[in-house]
mmCIF file of C-alpha atoms and ligand atoms in Angstrom:
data_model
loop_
_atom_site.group_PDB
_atom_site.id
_atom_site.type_symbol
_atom_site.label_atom_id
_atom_site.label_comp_id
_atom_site.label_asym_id
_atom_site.label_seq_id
_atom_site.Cartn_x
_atom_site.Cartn_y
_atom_site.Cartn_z
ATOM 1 C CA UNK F 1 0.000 0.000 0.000
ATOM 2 C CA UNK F 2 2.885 2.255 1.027
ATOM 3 C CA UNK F 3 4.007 1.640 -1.964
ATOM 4 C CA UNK F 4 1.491 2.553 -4.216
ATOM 5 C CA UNK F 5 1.197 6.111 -2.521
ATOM 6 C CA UNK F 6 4.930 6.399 -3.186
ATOM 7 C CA UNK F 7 4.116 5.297 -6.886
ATOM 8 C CA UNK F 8 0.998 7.927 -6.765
ATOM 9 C CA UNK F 9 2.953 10.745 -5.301
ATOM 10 C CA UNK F 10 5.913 10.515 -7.301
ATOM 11 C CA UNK F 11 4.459 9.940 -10.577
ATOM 12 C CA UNK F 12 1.027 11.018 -10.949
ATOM 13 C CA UNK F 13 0.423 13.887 -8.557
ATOM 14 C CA UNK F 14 4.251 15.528 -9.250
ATOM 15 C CA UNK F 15 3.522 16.647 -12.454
ATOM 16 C CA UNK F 16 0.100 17.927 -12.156
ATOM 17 C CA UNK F 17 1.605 19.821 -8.937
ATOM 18 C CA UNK F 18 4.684 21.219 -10.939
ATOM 19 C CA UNK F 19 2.001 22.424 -13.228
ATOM 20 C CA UNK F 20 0.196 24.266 -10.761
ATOM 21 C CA UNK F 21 3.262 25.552 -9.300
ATOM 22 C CA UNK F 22 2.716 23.763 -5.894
ATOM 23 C CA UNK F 23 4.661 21.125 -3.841
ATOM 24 C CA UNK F 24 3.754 17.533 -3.064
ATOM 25 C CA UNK F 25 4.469 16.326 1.000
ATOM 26 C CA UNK F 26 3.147 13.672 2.642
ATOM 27 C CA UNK F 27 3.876 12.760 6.119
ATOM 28 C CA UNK F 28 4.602 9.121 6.538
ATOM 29 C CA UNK F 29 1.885 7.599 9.046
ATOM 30 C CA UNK F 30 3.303 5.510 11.745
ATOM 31 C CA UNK F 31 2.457 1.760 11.991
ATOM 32 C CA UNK F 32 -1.040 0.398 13.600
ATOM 33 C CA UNK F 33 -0.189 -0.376 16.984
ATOM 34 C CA UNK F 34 -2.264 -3.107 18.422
ATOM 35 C CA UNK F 35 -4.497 -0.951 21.118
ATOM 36 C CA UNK F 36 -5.557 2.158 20.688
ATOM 37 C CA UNK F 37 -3.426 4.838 21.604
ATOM 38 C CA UNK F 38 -4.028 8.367 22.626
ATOM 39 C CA UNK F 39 -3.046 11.083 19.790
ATOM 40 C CA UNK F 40 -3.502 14.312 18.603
ATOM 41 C CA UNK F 41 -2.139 16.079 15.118
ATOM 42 C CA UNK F 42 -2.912 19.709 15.019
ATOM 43 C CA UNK F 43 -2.005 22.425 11.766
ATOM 44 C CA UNK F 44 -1.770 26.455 12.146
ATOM 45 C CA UNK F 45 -2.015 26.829 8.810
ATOM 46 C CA UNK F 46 -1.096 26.066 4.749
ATOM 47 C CA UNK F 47 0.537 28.425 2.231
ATOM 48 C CA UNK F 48 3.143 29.468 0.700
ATOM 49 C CA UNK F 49 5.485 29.443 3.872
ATOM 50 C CA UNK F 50 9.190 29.392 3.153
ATOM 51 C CA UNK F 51 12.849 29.467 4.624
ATOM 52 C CA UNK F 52 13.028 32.607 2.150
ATOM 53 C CA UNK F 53 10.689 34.632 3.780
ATOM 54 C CA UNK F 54 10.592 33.569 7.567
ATOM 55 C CA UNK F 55 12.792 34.797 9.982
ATOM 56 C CA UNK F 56 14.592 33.017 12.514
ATOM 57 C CA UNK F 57 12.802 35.048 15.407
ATOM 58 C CA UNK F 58 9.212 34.328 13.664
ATOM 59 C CA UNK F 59 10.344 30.698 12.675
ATOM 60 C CA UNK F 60 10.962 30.379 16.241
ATOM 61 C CA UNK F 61 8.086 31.609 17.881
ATOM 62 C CA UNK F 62 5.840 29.597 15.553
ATOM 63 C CA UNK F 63 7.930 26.245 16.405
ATOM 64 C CA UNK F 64 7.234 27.497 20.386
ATOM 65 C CA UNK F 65 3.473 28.051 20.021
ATOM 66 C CA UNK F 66 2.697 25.040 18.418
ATOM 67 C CA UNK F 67 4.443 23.055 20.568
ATOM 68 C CA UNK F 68 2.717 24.715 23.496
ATOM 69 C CA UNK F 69 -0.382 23.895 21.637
ATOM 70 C CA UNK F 70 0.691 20.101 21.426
ATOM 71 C CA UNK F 71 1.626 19.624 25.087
ATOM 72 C CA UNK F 72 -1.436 21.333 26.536
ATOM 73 C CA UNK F 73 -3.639 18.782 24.263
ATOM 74 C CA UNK F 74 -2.145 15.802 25.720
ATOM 75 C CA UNK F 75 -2.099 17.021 29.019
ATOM 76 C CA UNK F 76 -5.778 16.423 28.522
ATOM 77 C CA UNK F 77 -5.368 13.384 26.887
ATOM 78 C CA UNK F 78 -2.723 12.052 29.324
ATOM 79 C CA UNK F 79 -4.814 12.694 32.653
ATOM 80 C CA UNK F 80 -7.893 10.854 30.718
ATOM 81 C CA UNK F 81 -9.530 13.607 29.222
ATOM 82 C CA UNK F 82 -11.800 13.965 26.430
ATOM 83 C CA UNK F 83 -10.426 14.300 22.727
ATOM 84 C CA UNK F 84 -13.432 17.159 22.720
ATOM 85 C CA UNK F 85 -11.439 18.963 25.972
ATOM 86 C CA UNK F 86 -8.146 18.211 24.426
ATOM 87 C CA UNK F 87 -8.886 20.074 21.028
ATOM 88 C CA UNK F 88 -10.380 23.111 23.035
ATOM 89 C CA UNK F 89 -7.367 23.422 25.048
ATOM 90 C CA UNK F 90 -4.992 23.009 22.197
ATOM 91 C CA UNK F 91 -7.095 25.919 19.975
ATOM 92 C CA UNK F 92 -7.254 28.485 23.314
ATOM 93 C CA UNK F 93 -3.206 28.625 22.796
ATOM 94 C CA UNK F 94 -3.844 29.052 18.869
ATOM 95 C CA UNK F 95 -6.292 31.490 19.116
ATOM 96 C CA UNK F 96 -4.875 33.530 21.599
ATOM 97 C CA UNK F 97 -1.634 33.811 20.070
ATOM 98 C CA UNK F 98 -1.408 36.888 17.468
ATOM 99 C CA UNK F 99 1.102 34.414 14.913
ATOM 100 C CA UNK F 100 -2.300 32.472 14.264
ATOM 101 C CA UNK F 101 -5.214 33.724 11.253
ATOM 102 C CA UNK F 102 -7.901 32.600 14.542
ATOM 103 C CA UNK F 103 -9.383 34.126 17.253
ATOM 104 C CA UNK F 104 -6.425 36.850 18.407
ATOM 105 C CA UNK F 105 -4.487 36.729 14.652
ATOM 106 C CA UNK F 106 -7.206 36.938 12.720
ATOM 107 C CA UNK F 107 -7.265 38.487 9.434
ATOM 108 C CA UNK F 108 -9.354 41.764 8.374
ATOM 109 C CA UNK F 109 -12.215 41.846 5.825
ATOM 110 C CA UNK F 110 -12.297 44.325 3.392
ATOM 111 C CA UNK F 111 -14.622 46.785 5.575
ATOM 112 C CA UNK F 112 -11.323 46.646 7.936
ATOM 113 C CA UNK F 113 -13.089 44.127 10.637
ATOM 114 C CA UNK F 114 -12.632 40.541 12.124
ATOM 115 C CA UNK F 115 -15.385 38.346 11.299
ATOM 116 C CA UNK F 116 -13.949 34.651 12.982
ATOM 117 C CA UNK F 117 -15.500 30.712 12.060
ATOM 118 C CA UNK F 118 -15.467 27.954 13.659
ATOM 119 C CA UNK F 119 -16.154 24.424 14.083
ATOM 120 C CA UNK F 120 -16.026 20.885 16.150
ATOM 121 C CA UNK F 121 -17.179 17.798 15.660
ATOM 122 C CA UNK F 122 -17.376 14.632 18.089
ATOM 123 C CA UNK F 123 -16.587 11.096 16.103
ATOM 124 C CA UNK F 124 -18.122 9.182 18.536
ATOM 125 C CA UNK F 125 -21.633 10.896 18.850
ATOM 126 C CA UNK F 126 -21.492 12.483 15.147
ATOM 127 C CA UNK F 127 -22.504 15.593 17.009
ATOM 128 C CA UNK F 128 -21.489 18.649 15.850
ATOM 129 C CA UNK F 129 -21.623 22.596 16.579
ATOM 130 C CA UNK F 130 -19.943 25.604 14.317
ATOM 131 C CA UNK F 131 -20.391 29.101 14.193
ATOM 132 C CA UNK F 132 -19.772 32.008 11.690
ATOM 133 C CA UNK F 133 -19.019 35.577 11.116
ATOM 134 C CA UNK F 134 -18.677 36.174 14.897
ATOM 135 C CA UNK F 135 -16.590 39.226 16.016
ATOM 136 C CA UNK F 136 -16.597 39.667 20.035
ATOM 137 C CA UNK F 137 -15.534 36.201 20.672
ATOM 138 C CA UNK F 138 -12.219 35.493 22.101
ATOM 139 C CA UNK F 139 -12.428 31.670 21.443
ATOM 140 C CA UNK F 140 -14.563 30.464 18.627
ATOM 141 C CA UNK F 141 -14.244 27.083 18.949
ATOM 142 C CA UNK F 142 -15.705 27.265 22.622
ATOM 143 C CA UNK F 143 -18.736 28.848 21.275
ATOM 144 C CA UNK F 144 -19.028 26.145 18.314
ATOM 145 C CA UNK F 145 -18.507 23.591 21.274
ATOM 146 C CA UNK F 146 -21.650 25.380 23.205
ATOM 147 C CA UNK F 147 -23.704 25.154 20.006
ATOM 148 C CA UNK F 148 -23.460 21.522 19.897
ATOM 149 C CA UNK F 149 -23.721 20.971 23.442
ATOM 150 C CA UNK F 150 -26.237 23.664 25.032
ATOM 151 C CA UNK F 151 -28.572 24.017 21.749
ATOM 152 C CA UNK F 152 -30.911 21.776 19.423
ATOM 153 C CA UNK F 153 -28.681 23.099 16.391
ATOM 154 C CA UNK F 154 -25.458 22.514 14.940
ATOM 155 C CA UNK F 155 -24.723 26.197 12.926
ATOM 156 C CA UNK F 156 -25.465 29.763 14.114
ATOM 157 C CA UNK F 157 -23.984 32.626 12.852
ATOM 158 C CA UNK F 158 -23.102 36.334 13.535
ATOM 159 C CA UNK F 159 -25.351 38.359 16.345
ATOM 160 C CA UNK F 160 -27.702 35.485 16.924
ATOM 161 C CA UNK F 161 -24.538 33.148 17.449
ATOM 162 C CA UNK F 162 -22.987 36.019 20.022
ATOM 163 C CA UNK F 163 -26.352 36.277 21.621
ATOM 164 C CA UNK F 164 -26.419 32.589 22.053
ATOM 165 C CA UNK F 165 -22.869 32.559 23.722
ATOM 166 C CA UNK F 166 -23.563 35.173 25.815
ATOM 167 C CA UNK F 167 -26.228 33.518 27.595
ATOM 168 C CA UNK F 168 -24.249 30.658 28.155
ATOM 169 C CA UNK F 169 -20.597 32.664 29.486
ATOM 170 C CA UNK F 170 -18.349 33.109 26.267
ATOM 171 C CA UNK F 171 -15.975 35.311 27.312
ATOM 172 C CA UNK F 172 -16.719 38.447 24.864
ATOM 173 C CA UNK F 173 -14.149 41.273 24.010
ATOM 174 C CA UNK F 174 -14.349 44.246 22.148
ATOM 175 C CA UNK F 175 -13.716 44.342 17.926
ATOM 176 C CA UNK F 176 -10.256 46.393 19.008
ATOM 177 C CA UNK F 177 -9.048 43.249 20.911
ATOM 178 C CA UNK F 178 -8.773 41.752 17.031
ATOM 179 C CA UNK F 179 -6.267 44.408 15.595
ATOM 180 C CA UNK F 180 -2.421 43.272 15.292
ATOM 181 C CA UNK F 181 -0.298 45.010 13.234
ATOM 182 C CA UNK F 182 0.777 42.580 10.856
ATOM 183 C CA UNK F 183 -2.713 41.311 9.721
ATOM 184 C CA UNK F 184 -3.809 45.026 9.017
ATOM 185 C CA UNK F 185 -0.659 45.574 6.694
ATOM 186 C CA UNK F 186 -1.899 42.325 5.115
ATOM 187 C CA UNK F 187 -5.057 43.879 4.172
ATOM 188 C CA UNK F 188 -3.167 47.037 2.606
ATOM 189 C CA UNK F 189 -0.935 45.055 0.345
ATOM 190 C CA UNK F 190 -3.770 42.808 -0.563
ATOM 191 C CA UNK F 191 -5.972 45.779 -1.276
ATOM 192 C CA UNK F 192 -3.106 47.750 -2.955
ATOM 193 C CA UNK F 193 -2.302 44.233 -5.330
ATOM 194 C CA UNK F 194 -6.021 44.522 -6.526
ATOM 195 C CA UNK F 195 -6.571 48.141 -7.429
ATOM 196 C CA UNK F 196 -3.640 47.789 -9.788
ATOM 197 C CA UNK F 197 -5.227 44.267 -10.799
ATOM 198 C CA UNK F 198 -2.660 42.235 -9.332
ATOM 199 C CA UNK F 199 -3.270 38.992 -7.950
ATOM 200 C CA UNK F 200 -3.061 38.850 -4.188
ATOM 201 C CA UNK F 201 0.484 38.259 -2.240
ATOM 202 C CA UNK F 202 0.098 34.582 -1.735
ATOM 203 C CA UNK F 203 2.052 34.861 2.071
ATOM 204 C CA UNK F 204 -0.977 37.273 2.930
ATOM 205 C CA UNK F 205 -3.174 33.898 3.273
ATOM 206 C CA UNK F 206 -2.663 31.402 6.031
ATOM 207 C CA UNK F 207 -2.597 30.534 9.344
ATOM 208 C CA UNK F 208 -6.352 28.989 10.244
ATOM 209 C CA UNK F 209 -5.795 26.577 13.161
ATOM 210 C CA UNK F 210 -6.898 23.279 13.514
ATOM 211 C CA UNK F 211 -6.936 20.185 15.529
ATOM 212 C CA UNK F 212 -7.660 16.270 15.412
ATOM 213 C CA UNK F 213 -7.493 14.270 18.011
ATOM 214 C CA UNK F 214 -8.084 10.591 19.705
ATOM 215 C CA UNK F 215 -8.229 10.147 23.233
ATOM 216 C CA UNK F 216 -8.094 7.090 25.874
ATOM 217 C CA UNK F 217 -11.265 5.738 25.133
ATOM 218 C CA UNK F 218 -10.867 5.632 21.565
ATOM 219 C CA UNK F 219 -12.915 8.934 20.426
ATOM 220 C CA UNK F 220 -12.126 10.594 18.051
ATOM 221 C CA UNK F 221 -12.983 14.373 17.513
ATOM 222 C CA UNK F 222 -11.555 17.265 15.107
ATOM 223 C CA UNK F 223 -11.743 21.135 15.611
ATOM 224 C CA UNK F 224 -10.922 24.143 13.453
ATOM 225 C CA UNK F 225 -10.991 27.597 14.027
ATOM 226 C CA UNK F 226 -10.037 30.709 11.337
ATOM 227 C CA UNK F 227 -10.129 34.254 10.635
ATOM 228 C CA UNK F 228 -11.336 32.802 6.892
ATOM 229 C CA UNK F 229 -9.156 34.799 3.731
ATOM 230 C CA UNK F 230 -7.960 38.734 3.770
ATOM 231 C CA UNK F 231 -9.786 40.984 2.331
ATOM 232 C CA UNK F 232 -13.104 38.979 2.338
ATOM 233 C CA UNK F 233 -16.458 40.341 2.004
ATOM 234 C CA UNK F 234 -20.190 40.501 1.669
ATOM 235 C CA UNK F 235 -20.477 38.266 4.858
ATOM 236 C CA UNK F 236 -18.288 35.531 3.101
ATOM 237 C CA UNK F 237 -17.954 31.905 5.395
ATOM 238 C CA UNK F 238 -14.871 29.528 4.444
ATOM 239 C CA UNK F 239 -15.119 25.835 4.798
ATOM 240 C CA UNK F 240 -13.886 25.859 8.170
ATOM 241 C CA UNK F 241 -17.254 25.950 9.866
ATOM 242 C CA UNK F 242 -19.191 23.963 7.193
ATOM 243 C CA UNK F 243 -19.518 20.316 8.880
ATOM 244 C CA UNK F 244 -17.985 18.002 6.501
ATOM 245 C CA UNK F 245 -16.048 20.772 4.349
ATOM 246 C CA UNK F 246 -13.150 21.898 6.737
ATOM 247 C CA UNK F 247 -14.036 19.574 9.907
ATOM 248 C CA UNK F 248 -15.645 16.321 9.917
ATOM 249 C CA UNK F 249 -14.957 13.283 12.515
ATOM 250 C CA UNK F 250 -17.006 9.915 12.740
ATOM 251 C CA UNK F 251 -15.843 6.949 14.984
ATOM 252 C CA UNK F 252 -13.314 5.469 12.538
ATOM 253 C CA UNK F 253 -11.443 8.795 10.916
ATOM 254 C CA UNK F 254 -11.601 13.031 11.608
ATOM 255 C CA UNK F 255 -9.950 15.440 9.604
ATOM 256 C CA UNK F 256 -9.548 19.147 9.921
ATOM 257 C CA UNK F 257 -8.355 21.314 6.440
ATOM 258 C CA UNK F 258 -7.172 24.776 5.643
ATOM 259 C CA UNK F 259 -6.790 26.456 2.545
ATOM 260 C CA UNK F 260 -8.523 27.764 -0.173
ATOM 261 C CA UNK F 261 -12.085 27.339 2.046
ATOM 262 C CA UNK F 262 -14.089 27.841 -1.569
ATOM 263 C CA UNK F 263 -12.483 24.177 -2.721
ATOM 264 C CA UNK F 264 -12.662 22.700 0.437
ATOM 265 C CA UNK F 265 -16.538 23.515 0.514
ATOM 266 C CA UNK F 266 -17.289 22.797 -3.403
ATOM 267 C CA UNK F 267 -15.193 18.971 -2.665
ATOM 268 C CA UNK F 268 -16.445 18.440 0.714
ATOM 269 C CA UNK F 269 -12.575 17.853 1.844
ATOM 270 C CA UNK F 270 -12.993 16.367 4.994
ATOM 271 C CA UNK F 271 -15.921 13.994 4.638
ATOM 272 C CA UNK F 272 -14.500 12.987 1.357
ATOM 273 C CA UNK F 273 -11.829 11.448 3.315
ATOM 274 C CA UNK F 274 -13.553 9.852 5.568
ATOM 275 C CA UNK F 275 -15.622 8.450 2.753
ATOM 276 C CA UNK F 276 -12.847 7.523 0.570
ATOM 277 C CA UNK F 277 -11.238 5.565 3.336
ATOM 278 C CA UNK F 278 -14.664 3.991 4.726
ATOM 279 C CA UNK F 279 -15.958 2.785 1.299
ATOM 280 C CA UNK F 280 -13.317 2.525 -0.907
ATOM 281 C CA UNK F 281 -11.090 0.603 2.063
ATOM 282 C CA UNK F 282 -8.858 2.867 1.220
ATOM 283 C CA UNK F 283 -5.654 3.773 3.947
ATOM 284 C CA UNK F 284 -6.724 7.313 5.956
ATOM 285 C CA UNK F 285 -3.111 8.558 4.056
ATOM 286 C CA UNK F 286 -4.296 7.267 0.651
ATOM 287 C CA UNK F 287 -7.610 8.284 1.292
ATOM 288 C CA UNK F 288 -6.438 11.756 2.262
ATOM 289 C CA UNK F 289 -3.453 12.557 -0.344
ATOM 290 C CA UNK F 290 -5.920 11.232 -3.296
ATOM 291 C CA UNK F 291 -8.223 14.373 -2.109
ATOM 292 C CA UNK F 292 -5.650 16.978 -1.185
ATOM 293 C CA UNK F 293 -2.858 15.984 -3.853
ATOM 294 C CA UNK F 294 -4.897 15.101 -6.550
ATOM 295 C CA UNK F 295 -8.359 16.073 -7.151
ATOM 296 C CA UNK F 296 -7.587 19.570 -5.181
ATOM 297 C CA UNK F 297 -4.473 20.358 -7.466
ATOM 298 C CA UNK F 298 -6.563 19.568 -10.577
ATOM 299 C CA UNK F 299 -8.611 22.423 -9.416
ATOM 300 C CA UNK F 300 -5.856 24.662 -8.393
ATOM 301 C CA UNK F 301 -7.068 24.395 -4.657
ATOM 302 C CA UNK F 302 -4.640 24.960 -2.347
ATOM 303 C CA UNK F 303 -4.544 23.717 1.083
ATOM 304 C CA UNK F 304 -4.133 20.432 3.475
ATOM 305 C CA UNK F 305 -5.061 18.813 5.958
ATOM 306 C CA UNK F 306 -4.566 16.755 8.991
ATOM 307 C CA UNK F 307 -6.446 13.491 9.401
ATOM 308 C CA UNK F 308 -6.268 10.783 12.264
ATOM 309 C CA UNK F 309 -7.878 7.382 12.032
ATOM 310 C CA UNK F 310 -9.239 5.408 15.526
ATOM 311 C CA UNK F 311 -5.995 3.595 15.531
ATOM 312 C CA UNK F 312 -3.834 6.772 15.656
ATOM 313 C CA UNK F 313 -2.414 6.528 12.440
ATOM 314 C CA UNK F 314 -2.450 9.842 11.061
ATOM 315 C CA UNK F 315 -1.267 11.886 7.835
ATOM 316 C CA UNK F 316 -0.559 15.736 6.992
ATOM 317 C CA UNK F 317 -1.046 15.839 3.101
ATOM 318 C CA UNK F 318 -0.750 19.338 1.517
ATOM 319 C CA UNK F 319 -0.050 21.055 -1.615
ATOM 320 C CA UNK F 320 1.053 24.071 -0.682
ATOM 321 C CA UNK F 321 4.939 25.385 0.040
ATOM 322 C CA UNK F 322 4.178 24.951 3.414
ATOM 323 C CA UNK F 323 2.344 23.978 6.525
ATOM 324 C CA UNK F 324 2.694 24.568 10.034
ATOM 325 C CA UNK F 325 1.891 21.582 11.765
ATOM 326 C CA UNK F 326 2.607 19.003 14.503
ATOM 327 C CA UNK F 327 2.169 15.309 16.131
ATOM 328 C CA UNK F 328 2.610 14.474 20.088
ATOM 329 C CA UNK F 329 1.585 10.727 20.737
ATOM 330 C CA UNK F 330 1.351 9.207 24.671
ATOM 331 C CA UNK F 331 5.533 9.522 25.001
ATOM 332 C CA UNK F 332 4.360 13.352 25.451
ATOM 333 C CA UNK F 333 7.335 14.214 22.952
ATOM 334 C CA UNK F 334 6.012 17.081 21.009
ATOM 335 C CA UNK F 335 7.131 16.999 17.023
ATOM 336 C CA UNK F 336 6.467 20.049 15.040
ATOM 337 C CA UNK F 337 7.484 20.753 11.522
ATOM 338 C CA UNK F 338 6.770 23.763 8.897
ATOM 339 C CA UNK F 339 8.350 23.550 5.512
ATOM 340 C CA UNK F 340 7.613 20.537 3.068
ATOM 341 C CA UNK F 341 11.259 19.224 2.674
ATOM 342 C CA UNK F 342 11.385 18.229 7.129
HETATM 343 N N1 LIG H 401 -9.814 27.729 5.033
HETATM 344 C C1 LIG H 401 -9.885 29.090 5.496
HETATM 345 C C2 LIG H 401 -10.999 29.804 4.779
HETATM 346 O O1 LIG H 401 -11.121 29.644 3.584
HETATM 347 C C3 LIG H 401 -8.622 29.847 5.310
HETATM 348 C C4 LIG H 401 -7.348 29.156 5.697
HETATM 349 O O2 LIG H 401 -7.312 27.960 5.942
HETATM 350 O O3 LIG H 401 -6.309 29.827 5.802
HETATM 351 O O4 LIG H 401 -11.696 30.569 5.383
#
């Protein structure tokens, strides 16, 4: 089977990638072990992310908050926790940390605001809760996570989603708490590229934050969590908060995406996977690279994903230059990696 990926990847998706001017990586998944062990994978973004145009410092302090990210998840996981509490905890860090396009980082719509998605799902009970187009909320996955938990729905969006969290303690903070620096100079240059017609800097677009994970009693759950694309508008929602699009988890495989959120929605990315590897018996890293380096670089969609199945074999497909990501497993050893060719 390895094999055949290899075969896939080398010869069929290479050239259709060179074409589109992207990069092929797949992250080898370990070997079934023979119980279930505890797990969790967790991106902060694709794109084009390079040695050429990161600095040491930022390199760094993306290395350091992802790996914070990793070992507060499996503190969770480790004391018996839920893969539900474990992807919460693992987001807070995420979102509160300005390097990420969530919660704290995110990026600015065209009008100059923050308008945040999110979205988790629970494998085990195929329940699910997302929000979009929020803008007081200092963690939107918690408020997804209230959605499926404290309401008879699985989607609410903008005042009526606030309104919701409020009555049931989301911590709410003003649209100023949102503003950073670098994601408003984002917006100029991306506004500046299109009056002259240009297309948009491709570094001014990544950084959603995501997490997959499986915990002690086998449960598998996925969360995501973004600030959606620069420069959006007209009350525009990615795929992160569309169930099945940019999050999905069932009892066997959960996936969580970023990208280009317009192909993730129009392929259904993340149930696709789950489908592929369900009815096709496909591998989850088959099942996963077939979507992400194949049918999304036919479409010039650019993006990845991270994907876990209920054994804890997992797989980080993605076309782009670059993806920050990570892996921590029950040794507690925290692995992160960003470019394609480590
Ligand atoms: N998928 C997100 C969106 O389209 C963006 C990203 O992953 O960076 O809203």
């Amino acid at each position: 089977m390895r094999r055949m990926t290899r075969f896939f990847t080398l010869f069929l998706a290479a050239p259709l990638l060179a074409a589109a001017d992207a990069s092929v990586y797949a992250q080898a998944a370990p070997a079934s072990p023979a119980r279930a062990p505890f797990a969790l994978v967790l991106h902060g973004g694709a794109g084009t992310i390079s040695r050429a145009t990161m600095t040491p410092e930022l390199e760094k302090e993306y290395r350091a908050a992802l790996t914070q990210a990793l070992v507060a998840g499996h503190q969770v996981l480790a004391g018996g926790g839920s893969s539900l509490d474990a992807i919460e905890a693992a987001i807070h860090i995420m979102e509160d940390s300005p390097l990420f396009n969530a919660g704290k980082g995110a990026v600015f719509t065209s009008a100059g605001k923050n308008e945040l998605d999110a979205s988790i799902m629970d494998g085990s009970t195929l329940h699910a809760g997302s929000v979009a187009g929020v803008m007081h909320v200092r963690h939107p996955i918690s408020l997804a996570r209230l959605v499926m938990e404290k309401s008879p729905h699985v989607m609410m969006v903008g005042s009526g989603a606030e309104a919701f969290g409020q009555q049931n303690g989301v911590e709410l903070v003003p649209e100023s708490y949102f503003f950073t620096q670098r994601r408003w100079d984002d917006l100029q240059r991306v506004q500046a590229a299109e009056k002259k017609g240009d297309d948009a800097p491709r570094d001014a677009k990544f950084g959603t934050v995501g997490v997959v994970a499986l915990d002690r009693a086998g449960r598998l759950a996925a969360g995501t969590s973004t600030g959606g694309m620069t420069n959006k508008r007209w009350g525009r929602v990615g795929d992160a908060p569309i169930i099945g699009a940019g999050t999905y988890a069932n009892a066997r495989c959960a996936v969580s995406g970023t990208g280009h959120g317009e192909f993730f929605i129009r392929n259904n990315v993340a149930s696709d996977i789950c489908a592929r590897a369900e009815y096709l018996r496909e591998t989850l890293e088959q099942a996963a690279t077939h979507v992400v380096m194949d049918k999304l670089v036919r479409q010039g969609g650019e993006g990845g994903v991270i994907a876990m199945d209920d054994r804890g074999n997992w797989t980080m497909p993605f076309n782009s230059s670059g993806m920050y990501r990570g892996h921590i497993g029950e040794d507690g050893k925290p692995q992160v990696w960003i470019y394609r060719d480590e």
